[in-house]
């Protein structure tokens, strides 16, 4: 009998030891799960804040570029705003910078997402100096659209198309950039056609339905430029995230 009691006591000790170990393991798993949840929540908050920050920067850049380039076209009498429109809600064309800023934010945020989705590696070392040169070329293309004294609109359009493709080839050279640039040019041109058709503003010497035939080239090069800015901002956000 004593031996049986000793055996039962040993068994009880083993069972209690196993329960203690299981309890401690559950506590450790609970702590690890809690830490992972907090880390994921913190990472999610950082990514959300980074996304908002990038969107605000892109919106600001797009709004400023739209304001400057639109004033340039108005001064050169490329775009005209009728008096009856200037006295309505669209007075002074205040809506152009925020609309273009919103479009720039959408396009600039889509570019790195498409790159990640397609798994397309960057062909160039991204740096802000390259992005600034791309912006300068884009402004130059816009300036050429109103300054070049070419009577034939088709010839001017072909010239600007070549310059826009050159901008893409020099600073981008990716399928996602080309595809999104084409999509941006198409949608922006359709929206411009609708606005001109409804009398919001008009173009002098329209030769592509209600707008100028070189307008899609401007939108294409603008999409590529904003995309490069978005990519550079995304790369900076990733590096900061890794450092954190």
GROMACS .gro file of C-alpha atoms in nm:
model
  244
    1UNK     CA    1   0.000   0.000   0.000
    2UNK     CA    2   0.274   0.252   0.078
    3UNK     CA    3   0.422   0.186  -0.261
    4UNK     CA    4   0.082   0.251  -0.425
    5UNK     CA    5   0.045   0.574  -0.231
    6UNK     CA    6   0.395   0.684  -0.334
    7UNK     CA    7   0.311   0.604  -0.697
    8UNK     CA    8  -0.011   0.809  -0.678
    9UNK     CA    9   0.176   1.098  -0.517
   10UNK     CA   10   0.437   1.095  -0.795
   11UNK     CA   11   0.164   1.082  -1.057
   12UNK     CA   12  -0.012   1.379  -0.898
   13UNK     CA   13   0.312   1.574  -0.895
   14UNK     CA   14   0.369   1.499  -1.266
   15UNK     CA   15   0.011   1.604  -1.350
   16UNK     CA   16   0.039   1.927  -1.151
   17UNK     CA   17   0.377   1.995  -1.313
   18UNK     CA   18   0.227   1.942  -1.660
   19UNK     CA   19  -0.064   2.173  -1.576
   20UNK     CA   20   0.178   2.439  -1.451
   21UNK     CA   21   0.381   2.409  -1.773
   22UNK     CA   22   0.067   2.432  -1.990
   23UNK     CA   23  -0.051   2.734  -1.791
   24UNK     CA   24   0.284   2.908  -1.836
   25UNK     CA   25   0.286   2.823  -2.208
   26UNK     CA   26  -0.061   2.973  -2.244
   27UNK     CA   27   0.055   3.287  -2.065
   28UNK     CA   28   0.357   3.315  -2.295
   29UNK     CA   29   0.140   3.266  -2.605
   30UNK     CA   30  -0.102   3.530  -2.476
   31UNK     CA   31   0.185   3.775  -2.421
   32UNK     CA   32   0.332   3.703  -2.766
   33UNK     CA   33  -0.011   3.742  -2.932
   34UNK     CA   34  -0.068   4.071  -2.750
   35UNK     CA   35   0.275   4.201  -2.854
   36UNK     CA   36   0.217   4.099  -3.217
   37UNK     CA   37  -0.125   4.267  -3.215
   38UNK     CA   38   0.025   4.587  -3.078
   39UNK     CA   39   0.308   4.574  -3.331
   40UNK     CA   40   0.062   4.518  -3.617
   41UNK     CA   41  -0.158   4.803  -3.494
   42UNK     CA   42   0.144   5.031  -3.468
   43UNK     CA   43   0.263   4.927  -3.815
   44UNK     CA   44  -0.086   4.986  -3.956
   45UNK     CA   45  -0.100   5.332  -3.797
   46UNK     CA   46   0.244   5.420  -3.938
   47UNK     CA   47   0.145   5.305  -4.288
   48UNK     CA   48  -0.183   5.496  -4.271
   49UNK     CA   49  -0.006   5.812  -4.157
   50UNK     CA   50   0.255   5.768  -4.430
   51UNK     CA   51  -0.019   5.722  -4.693
   52UNK     CA   52  -0.198   6.038  -4.579
   53UNK     CA   53   0.129   6.233  -4.577
   54UNK     CA   54   0.215   6.120  -4.932
   55UNK     CA   55  -0.136   6.205  -5.050
   56UNK     CA   56  -0.115   6.557  -4.907
   57UNK     CA   57   0.224   6.618  -5.069
   58UNK     CA   58   0.097   6.494  -5.407
   59UNK     CA   59  -0.220   6.703  -5.374
   60UNK     CA   60  -0.015   7.016  -5.301
   61UNK     CA   61   0.224   6.957  -5.591
   62UNK     CA   62  -0.062   6.888  -5.833
   63UNK     CA   63  -0.256   7.197  -5.722
   64UNK     CA   64   0.046   7.427  -5.756
   65UNK     CA   65   0.140   7.290  -6.100
   66UNK     CA   66  -0.220   7.322  -6.219
   67UNK     CA   67  -0.245   7.681  -6.096
   68UNK     CA   68   0.080   7.790  -6.261
   69UNK     CA   69   0.024   7.609  -6.591
   70UNK     CA   70  -0.340   7.717  -6.617
   71UNK     CA   71  -0.242   8.081  -6.569
   72UNK     CA   72   0.019   8.037  -6.842
   73UNK     CA   73  -0.243   7.906  -7.084
   74UNK     CA   74  -0.487   8.185  -6.995
   75UNK     CA   75  -0.221   8.452  -7.052
   76UNK     CA   76  -0.141   8.303  -7.394
   77UNK     CA   77  -0.516   8.286  -7.477
   78UNK     CA   78  -0.503   7.909  -7.519
   79UNK     CA   79  -0.792   7.861  -7.278
   80UNK     CA   80  -1.078   8.109  -7.247
   81UNK     CA   81  -1.333   8.142  -6.967
   82UNK     CA   82  -1.657   8.312  -7.079
   83UNK     CA   83  -1.791   8.600  -6.871
   84UNK     CA   84  -2.113   8.413  -6.791
   85UNK     CA   85  -1.903   8.132  -6.645
   86UNK     CA   86  -1.673   8.362  -6.451
   87UNK     CA   87  -1.973   8.505  -6.265
   88UNK     CA   88  -2.102   8.162  -6.157
   89UNK     CA   89  -1.976   7.903  -5.911
   90UNK     CA   90  -1.669   7.849  -6.129
   91UNK     CA   91  -1.557   8.209  -6.085
   92UNK     CA   92  -1.184   8.257  -6.141
   93UNK     CA   93  -1.154   7.884  -6.214
   94UNK     CA   94  -1.088   7.817  -5.844
   95UNK     CA   95  -1.188   7.454  -5.895
   96UNK     CA   96  -0.895   7.368  -6.124
   97UNK     CA   97  -0.616   7.343  -5.858
   98UNK     CA   98  -0.813   7.123  -5.612
   99UNK     CA   99  -0.940   6.898  -5.892
  100UNK     CA  100  -0.592   6.856  -6.039
  101UNK     CA  101  -0.448   6.812  -5.691
  102UNK     CA  102  -0.692   6.530  -5.620
  103UNK     CA  103  -0.608   6.366  -5.952
  104UNK     CA  104  -0.237   6.398  -5.880
  105UNK     CA  105  -0.282   6.234  -5.539
  106UNK     CA  106  -0.476   5.942  -5.689
  107UNK     CA  107  -0.229   5.885  -5.974
  108UNK     CA  108   0.077   5.932  -5.753
  109UNK     CA  109  -0.050   5.678  -5.499
  110UNK     CA  110  -0.148   5.429  -5.770
  111UNK     CA  111   0.196   5.418  -5.934
  112UNK     CA  112   0.385   5.243  -5.648
  113UNK     CA  113   0.084   5.015  -5.589
  114UNK     CA  114   0.095   4.900  -5.952
  115UNK     CA  115   0.471   4.853  -5.933
  116UNK     CA  116   0.428   4.633  -5.626
  117UNK     CA  117   0.136   4.440  -5.778
  118UNK     CA  118   0.313   4.373  -6.108
  119UNK     CA  119   0.644   4.303  -5.939
  120UNK     CA  120   0.816   4.532  -6.184
  121UNK     CA  121   1.163   4.637  -6.065
  122UNK     CA  122   1.282   4.995  -6.102
  123UNK     CA  123   1.520   5.038  -6.395
  124UNK     CA  124   1.675   5.350  -6.247
  125UNK     CA  125   1.810   5.452  -5.912
  126UNK     CA  126   1.537   5.677  -5.778
  127UNK     CA  127   1.650   6.007  -5.636
  128UNK     CA  128   1.494   6.348  -5.590
  129UNK     CA  129   1.731   6.509  -5.841
  130UNK     CA  130   1.584   6.288  -6.115
  131UNK     CA  131   1.230   6.369  -6.002
  132UNK     CA  132   1.302   6.743  -6.013
  133UNK     CA  133   1.444   6.710  -6.364
  134UNK     CA  134   1.130   6.524  -6.468
  135UNK     CA  135   0.915   6.807  -6.330
  136UNK     CA  136   1.127   7.062  -6.516
  137UNK     CA  137   1.082   6.874  -6.844
  138UNK     CA  138   0.706   6.852  -6.783
  139UNK     CA  139   0.683   7.227  -6.727
  140UNK     CA  140   0.893   7.275  -7.041
  141UNK     CA  141   0.651   7.063  -7.245
  142UNK     CA  142   0.360   7.273  -7.117
  143UNK     CA  143   0.550   7.590  -7.199
  144UNK     CA  144   0.621   7.459  -7.549
  145UNK     CA  145   0.251   7.387  -7.604
  146UNK     CA  146   0.169   7.758  -7.573
  147UNK     CA  147   0.492   7.916  -7.699
  148UNK     CA  148   0.572   7.718  -8.013
  149UNK     CA  149   0.450   7.912  -8.314
  150UNK     CA  150   0.331   7.623  -8.531
  151UNK     CA  151   0.023   7.686  -8.743
  152UNK     CA  152  -0.044   7.316  -8.800
  153UNK     CA  153  -0.197   7.170  -8.483
  154UNK     CA  154  -0.122   6.814  -8.595
  155UNK     CA  155   0.247   6.894  -8.631
  156UNK     CA  156   0.248   7.056  -8.286
  157UNK     CA  157   0.069   6.754  -8.141
  158UNK     CA  158   0.322   6.512  -8.292
  159UNK     CA  159   0.607   6.722  -8.154
  160UNK     CA  160   0.457   6.724  -7.804
  161UNK     CA  161   0.380   6.352  -7.829
  162UNK     CA  162   0.745   6.282  -7.907
  163UNK     CA  163   0.853   6.499  -7.614
  164UNK     CA  164   0.609   6.323  -7.380
  165UNK     CA  165   0.729   5.978  -7.486
  166UNK     CA  166   1.085   6.101  -7.442
  167UNK     CA  167   1.000   6.209  -7.087
  168UNK     CA  168   0.858   5.863  -7.010
  169UNK     CA  169   1.155   5.685  -7.167
  170UNK     CA  170   1.408   5.901  -6.983
  171UNK     CA  171   1.256   5.905  -6.635
  172UNK     CA  172   1.028   5.601  -6.619
  173UNK     CA  173   1.050   5.331  -6.886
  174UNK     CA  174   0.807   5.097  -6.706
  175UNK     CA  175   0.496   4.924  -6.839
  176UNK     CA  176   0.291   5.033  -6.540
  177UNK     CA  177   0.399   5.394  -6.590
  178UNK     CA  178   0.313   5.388  -6.959
  179UNK     CA  179  -0.024   5.219  -6.902
  180UNK     CA  180  -0.126   5.450  -6.621
  181UNK     CA  181  -0.005   5.751  -6.820
  182UNK     CA  182  -0.226   5.648  -7.114
  183UNK     CA  183  -0.521   5.592  -6.879
  184UNK     CA  184  -0.468   5.930  -6.716
  185UNK     CA  185  -0.448   6.103  -7.054
  186UNK     CA  186  -0.767   5.933  -7.175
  187UNK     CA  187  -0.977   6.006  -6.865
  188UNK     CA  188  -0.852   6.364  -6.828
  189UNK     CA  189  -0.919   6.436  -7.196
  190UNK     CA  190  -1.273   6.299  -7.169
  191UNK     CA  191  -1.338   6.515  -6.861
  192UNK     CA  192  -1.201   6.820  -7.045
  193UNK     CA  193  -1.428   6.748  -7.342
  194UNK     CA  194  -1.731   6.734  -7.112
  195UNK     CA  195  -1.637   7.060  -6.937
  196UNK     CA  196  -1.583   7.244  -7.265
  197UNK     CA  197  -1.905   7.100  -7.408
  198UNK     CA  198  -2.096   7.235  -7.107
  199UNK     CA  199  -1.946   7.582  -7.153
  200UNK     CA  200  -1.727   7.588  -6.842
  201UNK     CA  201  -1.433   7.705  -7.056
  202UNK     CA  202  -1.309   7.670  -7.412
  203UNK     CA  203  -0.995   7.633  -7.619
  204UNK     CA  204  -0.894   7.858  -7.904
  205UNK     CA  205  -0.867   7.676  -8.238
  206UNK     CA  206  -0.997   7.337  -8.118
  207UNK     CA  207  -0.911   7.056  -8.358
  208UNK     CA  208  -0.988   6.744  -8.151
  209UNK     CA  209  -1.364   6.770  -8.098
  210UNK     CA  210  -1.384   7.053  -7.840
  211UNK     CA  211  -1.019   7.065  -7.727
  212UNK     CA  212  -0.671   7.089  -7.875
  213UNK     CA  213  -0.521   6.769  -8.011
  214UNK     CA  214  -0.204   6.807  -7.803
  215UNK     CA  215  -0.393   6.804  -7.472
  216UNK     CA  216  -0.362   6.423  -7.419
  217UNK     CA  217   0.016   6.459  -7.449
  218UNK     CA  218   0.015   6.711  -7.164
  219UNK     CA  219  -0.195   6.482  -6.947
  220UNK     CA  220   0.027   6.182  -7.029
  221UNK     CA  221   0.347   6.361  -6.934
  222UNK     CA  222   0.176   6.499  -6.623
  223UNK     CA  223   0.074   6.148  -6.517
  224UNK     CA  224   0.429   6.020  -6.560
  225UNK     CA  225   0.569   6.316  -6.364
  226UNK     CA  226   0.327   6.276  -6.074
  227UNK     CA  227   0.392   5.901  -6.079
  228UNK     CA  228   0.764   5.957  -6.035
  229UNK     CA  229   0.696   6.184  -5.740
  230UNK     CA  230   0.467   5.920  -5.589
  231UNK     CA  231   0.730   5.650  -5.631
  232UNK     CA  232   0.998   5.860  -5.468
  233UNK     CA  233   0.770   5.942  -5.175
  234UNK     CA  234   0.683   5.572  -5.138
  235UNK     CA  235   1.051   5.475  -5.133
  236UNK     CA  236   1.120   5.735  -4.866
  237UNK     CA  237   0.828   5.601  -4.662
  238UNK     CA  238   0.955   5.242  -4.685
  239UNK     CA  239   1.305   5.343  -4.573
  240UNK     CA  240   1.162   5.537  -4.277
  241UNK     CA  241   0.941   5.238  -4.188
  242UNK     CA  242   1.243   5.006  -4.188
  243UNK     CA  243   1.440   5.246  -3.971
  244UNK     CA  244   1.154   5.264  -3.721
   0.00000   0.00000   0.00000
